[in-house]
Amino acid sequence: MKLSKLTLACLLATSTLSVTTTSNAATTDGIEFHGYFRSGVLVSSKDDYKRAKFPASKEQLGRLGIESDNDMNFELVKKWAFDDGKSIRIHVAVAGTGDDKALGSSVDADSTSNSMGFGQTYVEFGGLTETGTFWAGKRDYGKDNYIFMTDFFYTQMSGLGIGLADYEIGDVKYDFAYMTSDRNNPDGRWGNNTNNLMHSIHVGANFGSFELHGQLKGMPDNWDEAGNEYAEKGFDVTGIVHLDSFVGLPGNGFSKVILQAGRGLGSHQLLGGTLNVYNGWVAGGPGPDRMTYIDEKDQSARFLLWGGYFLENGINLFPALQAQYNDNDDSSYNYWTSAMIRPTFPVFDNFFIATEFGVSHAYAEDSNGNETYKGNNAKATLAPTWIIGTGQGPAPEIRLLGTYLDHAGTNNGDSDFILGLQADMWW
């Protein structure tokens, strides 16, 4: 590629400026390696111990024993810090989930058995503003608001964008971001109206024991292949209360209370989120291709309460209550509720017994008041678990799994017993 004299002069001027900016400051650099993976297999006793397909909704009942997909995310961070207070952090990650048709070895794995691709690819600049970090690129955004027992991200605003994080005004830390996202349609930018993006503006404020998040969203020409038109704008609001006890009970514990509400493109699967595969399927969603098929007057509300309570004898309890109500412009409505708890019992060093119990209920009515869906589910899981803590946070686990499901997707809605094993780790 040939460069014009003007372009070359601009590049030289920019590079000279960059070198001059950093050459007068001492530099330290380094590399970080972060990651997460879960790898396991589940089999159905009612299906002659073949691979369990989709047993039930883990976001409602709890993830132990019914998490049939594998997941992985590996991230490298290259960082520089300068004596003048400026810093650079470059994040590059690969991520994906697997259908797990290749169980023999890594030699057997290919693009048809596992879906891997670039995940986060963004850069952070520190020191350009008095406080906070300026960033841009493709980022997992808002995923720190997470219930680990159910694998439920109640804010999942990932996409490609630009923002300023942790900007301090007084005692309050603010986040500002503009994000773009799409429906992950395989036709991409070349299909019939599949190149339209959802644009969102996020503002978050952290007051310490209370967080407040808001999103404004817009999506041009939001219509389906049949020409049906849907919402082109919307908003959602999330409030999070952090408690240093489990809902005020004496003893050691913590809890979080979350209230969310949204309208239009802030309702249904998009409550607290942007367009991505996770939000498309979470808690029984219609999928990323159809998650924008909502009207501008559709409204949703969500309540979540979760936390941990730690007894002096070493037994730990991790409960969660969850509910979402969707009120539609055509007078139809639907809702789901769930409750789960994960008690863990220490046995000896590096070994404990985890159990998990969950119940859920879902209901839907059409615009004429006719019941279109009503369903209940329940599960109980026993998981002997080996663990070694690093002393620095990460603590990899290896667990065996046995789960009874009252209404299992692996057995046409009848009961099933699921067996399996899983390795699970973050660092």
mmCIF file of N, CA and C in Angstrom, residues 44-46 404-408 410-417:
data_model
loop_
_atom_site.group_PDB
_atom_site.id
_atom_site.type_symbol
_atom_site.label_atom_id
_atom_site.label_comp_id
_atom_site.label_asym_id
_atom_site.label_seq_id
_atom_site.Cartn_x
_atom_site.Cartn_y
_atom_site.Cartn_z
ATOM 1 N N SER A 44 -27.778 -38.701 30.854
ATOM 2 C CA SER A 44 -29.157 -38.869 31.287
ATOM 3 C C SER A 44 -29.457 -40.344 31.542
ATOM 4 N N SER A 45 -29.935 -40.661 32.743
ATOM 5 C CA SER A 45 -30.271 -42.056 33.056
ATOM 6 C C SER A 45 -31.496 -42.517 32.275
ATOM 7 N N LYS A 46 -32.413 -41.600 31.941
ATOM 8 C CA LYS A 46 -33.613 -41.957 31.192
ATOM 9 C C LYS A 46 -33.346 -42.099 29.697
ATOM 10 N N TYR A 404 -31.380 -34.901 40.527
ATOM 11 C CA TYR A 404 -32.743 -35.312 40.217
ATOM 12 C C TYR A 404 -33.506 -34.096 39.714
ATOM 13 N N LEU A 405 -34.147 -34.231 38.546
ATOM 14 C CA LEU A 405 -34.958 -33.168 37.963
ATOM 15 C C LEU A 405 -36.410 -33.626 37.882
ATOM 16 N N ASP A 406 -37.317 -32.779 38.352
ATOM 17 C CA ASP A 406 -38.741 -33.110 38.336
ATOM 18 C C ASP A 406 -39.300 -33.077 36.921
ATOM 19 N N HIS A 407 -38.934 -32.049 36.157
ATOM 20 C CA HIS A 407 -39.374 -31.932 34.765
ATOM 21 C C HIS A 407 -38.143 -31.641 33.917
ATOM 22 N N ALA A 408 -37.621 -32.642 33.272
ATOM 23 C CA ALA A 408 -36.320 -32.537 32.603
ATOM 24 C C ALA A 408 -36.482 -32.386 31.100
ATOM 25 N N THR A 410 -34.333 -33.338 29.190
ATOM 26 C CA THR A 410 -33.717 -34.559 28.650
ATOM 27 C C THR A 410 -34.712 -35.703 28.542
ATOM 28 N N ASN A 411 -35.918 -35.570 29.105
ATOM 29 C CA ASN A 411 -36.884 -36.671 29.126
ATOM 30 C C ASN A 411 -38.286 -36.173 28.805
ATOM 31 N N ASN A 412 -38.370 -35.280 27.818
ATOM 32 C CA ASN A 412 -39.664 -34.774 27.347
ATOM 33 C C ASN A 412 -40.525 -34.204 28.474
ATOM 34 N N GLY A 413 -39.871 -33.572 29.442
ATOM 35 C CA GLY A 413 -40.600 -32.934 30.519
ATOM 36 C C GLY A 413 -40.898 -33.822 31.703
ATOM 37 N N ASP A 414 -40.576 -35.113 31.623
ATOM 38 C CA ASP A 414 -40.754 -36.003 32.775
ATOM 39 C C ASP A 414 -39.487 -35.988 33.631
ATOM 40 N N SER A 415 -39.527 -36.675 34.750
ATOM 41 C CA SER A 415 -38.385 -36.665 35.673
ATOM 42 C C SER A 415 -37.198 -37.421 35.075
ATOM 43 N N ASP A 416 -36.018 -37.066 35.557
ATOM 44 C CA ASP A 416 -34.790 -37.702 35.087
ATOM 45 C C ASP A 416 -33.748 -37.601 36.185
ATOM 46 N N PHE A 417 -32.763 -38.477 36.111
ATOM 47 C CA PHE A 417 -31.604 -38.422 37.003
ATOM 48 C C PHE A 417 -30.376 -38.210 36.133
#
